[in-house]
CSV table of C-alpha atoms and ligand atoms in Angstrom, one decimal:
chain,number,residue,atom,x,y,z
K,1,UNK,CA,2.2,34.6,-31.8
K,2,UNK,CA,1.9,31.9,-29.3
K,3,UNK,CA,4.4,32.7,-26.4
K,4,UNK,CA,7.2,30.1,-25.3
K,5,UNK,CA,6.6,29.6,-22.1
K,6,UNK,CA,5.6,25.8,-22.5
K,7,UNK,CA,2.6,25.7,-20.5
K,8,UNK,CA,-0.5,25.0,-22.5
K,9,UNK,CA,-4.4,24.0,-22.2
K,10,UNK,CA,-5.7,21.7,-25.1
K,11,UNK,CA,-9.2,21.3,-25.3
K,12,UNK,CA,-10.4,18.8,-28.1
K,13,UNK,CA,-13.8,19.8,-29.3
K,14,UNK,CA,-14.0,16.0,-30.8
K,15,UNK,CA,-13.9,15.1,-26.9
K,16,UNK,CA,-17.2,17.4,-26.4
K,17,UNK,CA,-18.7,16.2,-29.0
K,18,UNK,CA,-18.5,12.3,-28.0
K,19,UNK,CA,-19.6,13.2,-24.5
K,20,UNK,CA,-22.4,15.2,-25.8
K,21,UNK,CA,-23.4,11.9,-28.1
K,22,UNK,CA,-22.8,9.6,-24.9
K,23,UNK,CA,-25.4,11.7,-23.1
K,24,UNK,CA,-27.7,11.4,-25.5
K,25,UNK,CA,-27.7,7.5,-25.7
K,26,UNK,CA,-28.2,7.7,-22.0
K,27,UNK,CA,-31.1,10.2,-22.4
K,28,UNK,CA,-32.8,7.7,-24.8
K,29,UNK,CA,-36.1,10.1,-26.1
K,30,UNK,CA,-35.0,13.2,-23.9
K,31,UNK,CA,-33.9,16.9,-25.7
K,32,UNK,CA,-30.5,17.9,-24.4
K,33,UNK,CA,-29.3,21.3,-23.1
K,34,UNK,CA,-25.5,21.2,-23.4
K,35,UNK,CA,-24.6,23.1,-20.5
K,36,UNK,CA,-22.2,25.8,-21.3
K,37,UNK,CA,-22.2,28.0,-17.8
K,38,UNK,CA,-18.9,29.2,-16.4
K,39,UNK,CA,-17.4,29.8,-20.1
K,40,UNK,CA,-18.1,26.5,-20.5
K,41,UNK,CA,-16.6,25.0,-17.3
K,42,UNK,CA,-13.3,26.9,-18.3
K,43,UNK,CA,-13.3,25.2,-21.7
K,44,UNK,CA,-14.5,28.5,-23.6
K,45,UNK,CA,-18.1,29.1,-24.1
K,46,UNK,CA,-17.5,29.6,-28.0
K,47,UNK,CA,-15.1,26.4,-28.3
K,48,UNK,CA,-18.1,24.8,-26.8
K,49,UNK,CA,-20.7,26.2,-29.0
K,50,UNK,CA,-18.5,25.8,-32.1
K,51,UNK,CA,-18.1,21.8,-31.0
K,52,UNK,CA,-21.8,21.3,-30.5
K,53,UNK,CA,-23.2,23.9,-33.3
K,54,UNK,CA,-24.8,21.6,-35.5
K,55,UNK,CA,-25.4,18.7,-32.7
K,56,UNK,CA,-27.1,20.4,-29.4
K,57,UNK,CA,-30.6,20.3,-29.0
K,58,UNK,CA,-30.2,23.6,-26.8
K,59,UNK,CA,-27.6,25.7,-25.2
K,60,UNK,CA,-27.7,26.5,-20.9
K,61,UNK,CA,-26.2,29.3,-19.5
K,62,UNK,CA,-26.3,31.9,-16.8
K,63,UNK,CA,-26.2,35.6,-18.5
K,64,UNK,CA,-28.6,37.1,-20.6
K,65,UNK,CA,-25.8,38.9,-22.9
K,66,UNK,CA,-24.0,35.8,-23.3
K,67,UNK,CA,-27.3,34.2,-24.8
K,68,UNK,CA,-27.9,37.2,-26.7
K,69,UNK,CA,-24.4,37.0,-28.4
K,70,UNK,CA,-24.7,33.3,-29.4
K,71,UNK,CA,-28.2,34.4,-31.2
K,72,UNK,CA,-26.1,37.2,-32.6
K,73,UNK,CA,-23.5,34.5,-33.8
K,74,UNK,CA,-26.2,32.7,-35.5
K,75,UNK,CA,-27.1,29.9,-32.6
K,76,UNK,CA,-30.4,28.6,-33.8
K,77,UNK,CA,-31.3,26.2,-31.0
K,78,UNK,CA,-32.7,26.9,-27.9
K,79,UNK,CA,-31.1,28.6,-25.6
K,80,UNK,CA,-31.7,28.2,-21.7
K,81,UNK,CA,-31.2,30.8,-18.6
K,82,UNK,CA,-30.5,28.4,-16.1
K,83,UNK,CA,-31.3,31.2,-12.9
K,84,UNK,CA,-33.8,33.4,-15.2
K,85,UNK,CA,-33.5,37.1,-15.5
K,86,UNK,CA,-31.7,39.2,-13.0
K,87,UNK,CA,-33.4,42.3,-13.6
K,88,UNK,CA,-36.4,43.7,-15.2
K,89,UNK,CA,-34.6,45.1,-18.1
K,90,UNK,CA,-33.8,41.8,-19.5
K,91,UNK,CA,-37.5,40.7,-20.6
K,92,UNK,CA,-36.5,42.7,-23.6
K,93,UNK,CA,-33.9,40.3,-24.6
K,94,UNK,CA,-35.6,37.4,-23.6
K,95,UNK,CA,-38.8,38.1,-26.1
K,96,UNK,CA,-36.7,39.4,-28.7
K,97,UNK,CA,-34.0,36.6,-29.0
K,98,UNK,CA,-36.3,33.6,-28.2
K,99,UNK,CA,-34.8,33.1,-24.8
K,100,UNK,CA,-36.1,30.0,-22.7
K,101,UNK,CA,-35.7,31.2,-19.2
K,102,UNK,CA,-36.0,30.1,-15.6
K,103,UNK,CA,-38.4,31.3,-13.4
K,104,UNK,CA,-37.4,30.5,-9.5
K,105,UNK,CA,-39.3,33.4,-7.7
K,106,UNK,CA,-42.5,35.6,-8.1
K,107,UNK,CA,-40.6,38.4,-9.0
K,108,UNK,CA,-39.4,37.3,-12.5
K,109,UNK,CA,-42.8,36.3,-13.1
K,110,UNK,CA,-43.8,40.0,-12.3
K,111,UNK,CA,-40.9,41.0,-14.7
K,112,UNK,CA,-42.3,38.8,-17.3
K,113,UNK,CA,-45.7,40.1,-16.6
K,114,UNK,CA,-45.0,43.8,-17.3
K,115,UNK,CA,-42.5,43.2,-20.1
K,116,UNK,CA,-44.8,40.6,-22.2
K,117,UNK,CA,-45.4,41.3,-25.5
K,118,UNK,CA,-49.3,39.7,-26.5
K,119,UNK,CA,-47.8,38.5,-29.8
K,120,UNK,CA,-44.7,36.8,-28.6
K,121,UNK,CA,-44.6,33.3,-26.9
K,122,UNK,CA,-42.5,32.7,-24.0
K,123,UNK,CA,-40.8,29.6,-23.0
K,124,UNK,CA,-40.9,29.4,-19.1
K,125,UNK,CA,-39.1,27.0,-16.8
K,126,UNK,CA,-40.6,26.9,-14.0
K,127,UNK,CA,-38.3,26.0,-10.9
K,128,UNK,CA,-39.5,23.8,-8.0
K,129,UNK,CA,-37.4,23.6,-5.1
K,130,UNK,CA,-37.6,19.7,-4.0
K,131,UNK,CA,-35.1,19.7,-1.5
K,132,UNK,CA,-31.8,21.8,-2.6
K,133,UNK,CA,-33.2,24.7,-0.9
K,134,UNK,CA,-31.2,27.3,-3.1
K,135,UNK,CA,-33.6,28.4,-6.0
K,136,UNK,CA,-37.5,27.4,-6.6
K,137,UNK,CA,-41.1,27.3,-5.2
K,138,UNK,CA,-42.1,25.6,-2.6
K,139,UNK,CA,-45.4,24.3,-1.3
K,140,UNK,CA,-45.8,27.8,0.4
K,141,UNK,CA,-44.9,30.0,-2.8
K,142,UNK,CA,-46.2,27.4,-5.7
K,143,UNK,CA,-49.5,28.8,-5.6
K,144,UNK,CA,-48.9,32.3,-6.1
K,145,UNK,CA,-46.7,31.3,-9.3
K,146,UNK,CA,-49.6,29.7,-11.0
K,147,UNK,CA,-51.6,32.3,-10.2
K,148,UNK,CA,-49.5,34.6,-11.5
K,149,UNK,CA,-48.6,32.5,-14.4
K,150,UNK,CA,-52.5,33.2,-15.7
K,151,UNK,CA,-51.2,36.3,-16.5
K,152,UNK,CA,-48.9,35.2,-18.9
K,153,UNK,CA,-51.6,33.2,-21.5
K,154,UNK,CA,-48.7,32.9,-23.9
K,155,UNK,CA,-46.2,31.0,-21.8
K,156,UNK,CA,-45.2,27.5,-22.4
K,157,UNK,CA,-44.0,26.3,-19.3
K,158,UNK,CA,-41.8,23.0,-18.4
K,159,UNK,CA,-41.7,22.1,-14.9
K,160,UNK,CA,-37.8,21.6,-13.6
K,161,UNK,CA,-35.5,21.0,-10.2
K,162,UNK,CA,-31.9,20.2,-9.5
K,163,UNK,CA,-30.8,17.5,-7.6
K,164,UNK,CA,-28.7,17.7,-4.3
K,165,UNK,CA,-27.5,14.6,-4.1
K,166,UNK,CA,-27.5,12.3,-7.7
K,167,UNK,CA,-24.3,11.7,-7.1
K,168,UNK,CA,-24.2,10.4,-4.1
K,169,UNK,CA,-25.7,8.1,-1.2
K,170,UNK,CA,-29.1,9.8,-0.5
K,171,UNK,CA,-29.7,9.6,-4.1
K,172,UNK,CA,-32.8,11.5,-6.1
K,173,UNK,CA,-35.7,9.3,-4.8
K,174,UNK,CA,-36.5,11.8,-1.9
K,175,UNK,CA,-36.5,15.1,-4.4
K,176,UNK,CA,-38.7,13.1,-6.8
K,177,UNK,CA,-41.3,12.3,-4.4
K,178,UNK,CA,-41.2,16.1,-3.4
K,179,UNK,CA,-41.4,16.9,-6.6
K,180,UNK,CA,-44.3,15.0,-7.3
K,181,UNK,CA,-46.1,16.4,-4.5
K,182,UNK,CA,-45.7,19.8,-5.6
K,183,UNK,CA,-46.3,18.9,-9.6
K,184,UNK,CA,-49.9,17.7,-8.8
K,185,UNK,CA,-51.6,16.3,-11.5
K,186,UNK,CA,-48.9,18.6,-14.0
K,187,UNK,CA,-49.0,16.3,-17.2
K,188,UNK,CA,-46.8,18.8,-19.1
K,189,UNK,CA,-43.2,18.7,-20.1
K,190,UNK,CA,-40.4,18.3,-17.1
K,191,UNK,CA,-36.7,18.9,-16.9
K,192,UNK,CA,-34.6,17.1,-13.9
K,193,UNK,CA,-31.7,15.4,-14.7
K,194,UNK,CA,-27.8,16.5,-14.3
K,195,UNK,CA,-24.5,14.7,-15.6
K,196,UNK,CA,-25.3,12.5,-12.4
K,197,UNK,CA,-28.9,12.0,-12.8
K,198,UNK,CA,-28.3,11.2,-16.3
K,199,UNK,CA,-25.7,8.8,-15.7
K,200,UNK,CA,-27.3,6.6,-12.9
K,201,UNK,CA,-30.9,7.5,-12.4
K,202,UNK,CA,-32.6,7.0,-15.6
K,203,UNK,CA,-35.8,7.7,-14.0
K,204,UNK,CA,-35.3,11.2,-13.6
K,205,UNK,CA,-35.1,12.0,-17.3
K,206,UNK,CA,-38.0,13.7,-18.1
K,207,UNK,CA,-38.5,15.5,-21.3
K,208,UNK,CA,-35.0,17.6,-21.2
K,209,UNK,CA,-31.6,16.6,-19.6
K,210,UNK,CA,-29.0,19.3,-18.4
K,211,UNK,CA,-25.6,17.5,-18.9
K,212,UNK,CA,-22.7,19.9,-17.6
K,213,UNK,CA,-19.7,18.1,-16.4
K,214,UNK,CA,-20.2,14.9,-18.5
K,215,UNK,CA,-19.7,17.2,-21.7
K,216,UNK,CA,-16.1,18.0,-20.3
K,217,UNK,CA,-14.8,14.6,-19.7
K,218,UNK,CA,-15.1,14.6,-16.0
K,219,UNK,CA,-16.8,12.0,-13.8
K,220,UNK,CA,-20.3,13.6,-11.6
K,221,UNK,CA,-19.3,10.4,-9.0
K,222,UNK,CA,-16.4,10.1,-6.2
K,223,UNK,CA,-16.5,6.3,-6.9
K,224,UNK,CA,-16.8,5.9,-11.0
K,225,UNK,CA,-13.8,7.4,-13.2
K,226,UNK,CA,-14.6,9.3,-16.4
K,227,UNK,CA,-12.8,6.5,-18.2
K,228,UNK,CA,-15.2,3.7,-16.7
K,229,UNK,CA,-18.2,5.8,-18.1
K,230,UNK,CA,-16.9,6.1,-21.3
K,231,UNK,CA,-16.1,9.7,-21.1
K,232,UNK,CA,-13.2,11.4,-23.0
K,233,UNK,CA,-11.0,14.1,-21.3
K,234,UNK,CA,-12.1,17.4,-23.3
K,235,UNK,CA,-9.0,19.7,-21.9
K,236,UNK,CA,-5.5,18.4,-21.1
K,237,UNK,CA,-3.1,20.8,-19.0
K,238,UNK,CA,0.4,20.5,-20.2
K,239,UNK,CA,3.6,21.9,-19.8
K,240,UNK,CA,7.8,20.9,-19.7
K,241,UNK,CA,10.3,20.4,-16.7
K,242,UNK,CA,12.3,23.5,-17.2
K,243,UNK,CA,14.8,22.7,-14.5
K,244,UNK,CA,16.0,19.3,-12.6
K,245,UNK,CA,17.4,19.4,-9.1
K,246,UNK,CA,19.4,16.8,-7.5
K,247,UNK,CA,18.8,16.8,-3.6
K,248,UNK,CA,20.6,14.9,-0.7
K,249,UNK,CA,18.5,13.1,1.5
K,250,UNK,CA,16.9,15.5,4.2
K,251,UNK,CA,16.7,18.6,1.7
K,252,UNK,CA,13.2,19.9,1.4
K,253,UNK,CA,11.6,21.8,-1.6
K,254,UNK,CA,9.8,24.9,-1.9
K,255,UNK,CA,8.1,27.5,0.0
K,256,UNK,CA,7.7,26.4,3.6
K,257,UNK,CA,9.5,23.3,3.4
K,258,UNK,CA,6.4,21.0,3.3
K,259,UNK,CA,8.1,18.3,1.5
K,260,UNK,CA,11.6,16.4,3.1
K,261,UNK,CA,13.4,14.2,0.6
K,262,UNK,CA,13.7,10.8,2.4
K,263,UNK,CA,16.6,9.6,-0.1
K,264,UNK,CA,18.5,11.1,-2.3
K,265,UNK,CA,16.3,12.4,-5.3
K,266,UNK,CA,16.0,14.2,-8.7
K,267,UNK,CA,13.4,16.9,-8.7
K,268,UNK,CA,11.7,18.1,-11.7
K,269,UNK,CA,10.5,21.9,-12.0
K,270,UNK,CA,7.6,22.3,-13.9
K,271,UNK,CA,6.6,25.5,-15.3
K,272,UNK,CA,2.7,26.0,-14.0
K,273,UNK,CA,1.6,26.9,-10.7
K,274,UNK,CA,-1.7,28.5,-9.0
K,275,UNK,CA,-1.7,31.7,-11.1
K,276,UNK,CA,-2.3,29.4,-14.4
K,277,UNK,CA,-5.6,27.7,-12.3
K,278,UNK,CA,-3.3,25.0,-10.8
K,279,UNK,CA,-4.8,24.0,-7.1
K,280,UNK,CA,-2.4,25.8,-4.6
K,281,UNK,CA,-3.5,23.4,-1.8
K,282,UNK,CA,-2.3,20.1,-4.0
K,283,UNK,CA,-0.8,18.6,-1.5
K,284,UNK,CA,2.7,16.4,-1.7
K,285,UNK,CA,1.7,13.3,-3.6
K,286,UNK,CA,-0.7,14.8,-6.1
K,287,UNK,CA,-0.3,12.7,-9.7
K,288,UNK,CA,1.0,13.7,-13.0
K,289,UNK,CA,3.0,12.4,-15.3
K,290,UNK,CA,6.3,12.9,-17.2
K,291,UNK,CA,8.0,11.6,-20.2
K,292,UNK,CA,5.1,9.0,-20.3
K,293,UNK,CA,5.2,7.9,-16.6
K,294,UNK,CA,3.1,8.9,-13.4
K,295,UNK,CA,4.7,10.2,-10.8
K,296,UNK,CA,3.5,13.0,-8.0
K,297,UNK,CA,4.0,16.7,-6.8
K,298,UNK,CA,6.5,17.1,-4.0
K,299,UNK,CA,6.0,20.5,-1.9
K,300,UNK,CA,4.4,23.7,-2.0
K,301,UNK,CA,2.8,24.9,-5.6
K,302,UNK,CA,3.9,28.0,-6.1
K,303,UNK,CA,2.8,31.0,-8.4
K,304,UNK,CA,4.2,30.0,-11.6
K,305,UNK,CA,5.9,26.6,-11.0
K,306,UNK,CA,5.7,23.3,-9.1
K,307,UNK,CA,8.1,20.4,-8.4
K,308,UNK,CA,7.7,16.6,-8.7
K,309,UNK,CA,9.6,13.6,-8.1
K,310,UNK,CA,11.7,12.4,-11.5
K,311,UNK,CA,14.1,10.1,-9.4
K,312,UNK,CA,12.5,7.0,-11.1
K,313,UNK,CA,11.9,8.7,-14.7
K,314,UNK,CA,15.5,9.1,-15.6
K,315,UNK,CA,14.9,9.8,-19.0
K,316,UNK,CA,13.2,12.9,-17.6
K,317,UNK,CA,15.4,16.2,-17.9
K,318,UNK,CA,14.7,20.1,-19.3
K,319,UNK,CA,11.9,19.9,-22.0
K,320,UNK,CA,10.3,16.7,-20.7
K,321,UNK,CA,6.8,16.8,-21.9
K,322,UNK,CA,4.6,17.0,-18.2
K,323,UNK,CA,0.7,16.4,-18.1
K,324,UNK,CA,-0.8,18.0,-15.2
K,325,UNK,CA,-4.3,16.9,-16.0
K,326,UNK,CA,-5.8,15.3,-19.2
K,327,UNK,CA,-4.2,12.9,-22.2
K,328,UNK,CA,-1.0,14.7,-23.0
K,329,UNK,CA,2.5,14.2,-24.3
K,330,UNK,CA,3.6,13.4,-21.1
K,331,UNK,CA,1.0,10.7,-20.4
K,332,UNK,CA,-2.7,10.6,-19.4
K,333,UNK,CA,-3.8,11.8,-16.0
K,334,UNK,CA,-7.6,12.2,-15.0
K,335,UNK,CA,-8.1,15.6,-13.8
K,336,UNK,CA,-10.7,13.6,-11.4
K,337,UNK,CA,-7.9,12.1,-9.5
K,338,UNK,CA,-5.8,15.5,-9.4
K,339,UNK,CA,-9.0,17.0,-8.0
K,340,UNK,CA,-9.5,14.4,-5.4
K,341,UNK,CA,-5.7,14.7,-4.5
K,342,UNK,CA,-6.4,18.2,-3.7
K,343,UNK,CA,-9.9,17.9,-1.8
K,344,UNK,CA,-11.7,19.4,-4.5
K,345,UNK,CA,-13.1,18.4,-7.6
K,346,UNK,CA,-12.8,18.5,-11.6
K,347,UNK,CA,-15.6,21.1,-11.9
K,348,UNK,CA,-13.1,23.4,-10.0
K,349,UNK,CA,-10.2,22.9,-11.7
K,350,UNK,CA,-11.5,23.3,-14.9
K,351,UNK,CA,-13.2,26.4,-14.1
K,352,UNK,CA,-10.1,27.9,-12.3
K,353,UNK,CA,-7.8,27.6,-15.6
K,354,UNK,CA,-6.5,31.1,-15.8
K,355,UNK,CA,-6.9,33.5,-18.7
K,356,UNK,CA,-3.0,33.9,-19.0
K,357,UNK,CA,-2.7,29.9,-19.8
K,358,UNK,CA,-2.7,30.1,-24.2
K,359,UNK,CA,-5.0,27.4,-25.5
K,360,UNK,CA,-4.7,25.1,-28.1
K,361,UNK,CA,-7.8,23.2,-30.0
K,362,UNK,CA,-7.2,19.3,-30.8
K,363,UNK,CA,-5.7,16.0,-29.5
K,364,UNK,CA,-1.9,15.7,-29.3
U,401,PLP,C1,-25.0,23.3,-13.6
U,401,PLP,C2,-26.0,22.9,-13.8
U,401,PLP,C3,-26.2,21.8,-14.6
U,401,PLP,C4,-25.3,20.6,-15.0
U,401,PLP,O1,-24.8,20.0,-13.8
U,401,PLP,P1,-23.5,18.8,-14.0
U,401,PLP,O2,-23.7,18.3,-12.8
U,401,PLP,O3,-22.7,19.9,-14.3
U,401,PLP,O4,-23.8,17.7,-14.9
U,401,PLP,C5,-27.4,21.2,-14.7
U,401,PLP,N1,-28.7,22.2,-14.2
U,401,PLP,C6,-28.5,23.0,-13.8
U,401,PLP,C7,-29.8,24.1,-13.1
U,401,PLP,C8,-27.4,23.7,-13.3
U,401,PLP,O5,-27.1,25.0,-12.7
């Protein structure tokens, strides 16, 4: 039975589908890996898979055991292991469950050589380090990779790289240049673009794109809103006011007293705190909506509660709906704006949604 504490995360599968379709129209001719790592950025791996089951060209995630679970649940599309295998023992699953796997280092190739089966093709994404400097082969290590690949005669290879600043000022040209220098006369398939590159750098679409954050309806850009990009929020965090305090000017609110009332105020207490995944470092003034009106937080976020200014929302009282982010009964608040106020990105807000928050499906 669903508990009575009013906090809910509402996940909208139709929004995930609509955002996937936008990724499709913005990646003309490309195949699309729906990135569902990190439990679909906090939206629930299975909810995302169900939303896109008949739709996605492929699913991309991290853990081999999750890929196997998808296969066992009947997912027939390609499945990509974004960081490849973490141990030699995972080669068996790659072969048996027809997983596509990134190879970013020689050791992974050696595991695959040792565990390959002659009759089985292997689908490999050879990752090139074009300047992110996390994973992938460089000019120094790539010759060895090509050498090892000769011992995987049934491998179908795609070249991939990942952009460090597709959403920022540096852009991608400098990385594309390095990528081309590494790739040499490669004419085979490519996979380059994350959400930011899909939306801003059509030159980088290559053969397969890898949208993540855009599927969940947040913007990859600090300077362009999700709504302006045509994205629909897939996660709404909603709750209710459970108490109201009328306080005098000069009174403080919450732990540490970081907010002092400049005037007599009505303060609404919301059933949501950092143990639910709401960022504790969200400062005074972080946006939220109450009973259809935008307002902002006051005082420090505590474990189970946060406070907001409802002085100018006379209709607000115990039971009033609150939208922490997304599109709810309380109003509309872009997750990107909450994240910006808290000095983070919507990716982190979504991924931090706590297991104790009950999830409901659909729109309000
Ligand atoms: C997470 C990830 C993506 C998706 O990035 P978004 O910014 O969420 O679109 C794409 N490619 C790789 C390799 C990733 O790890």
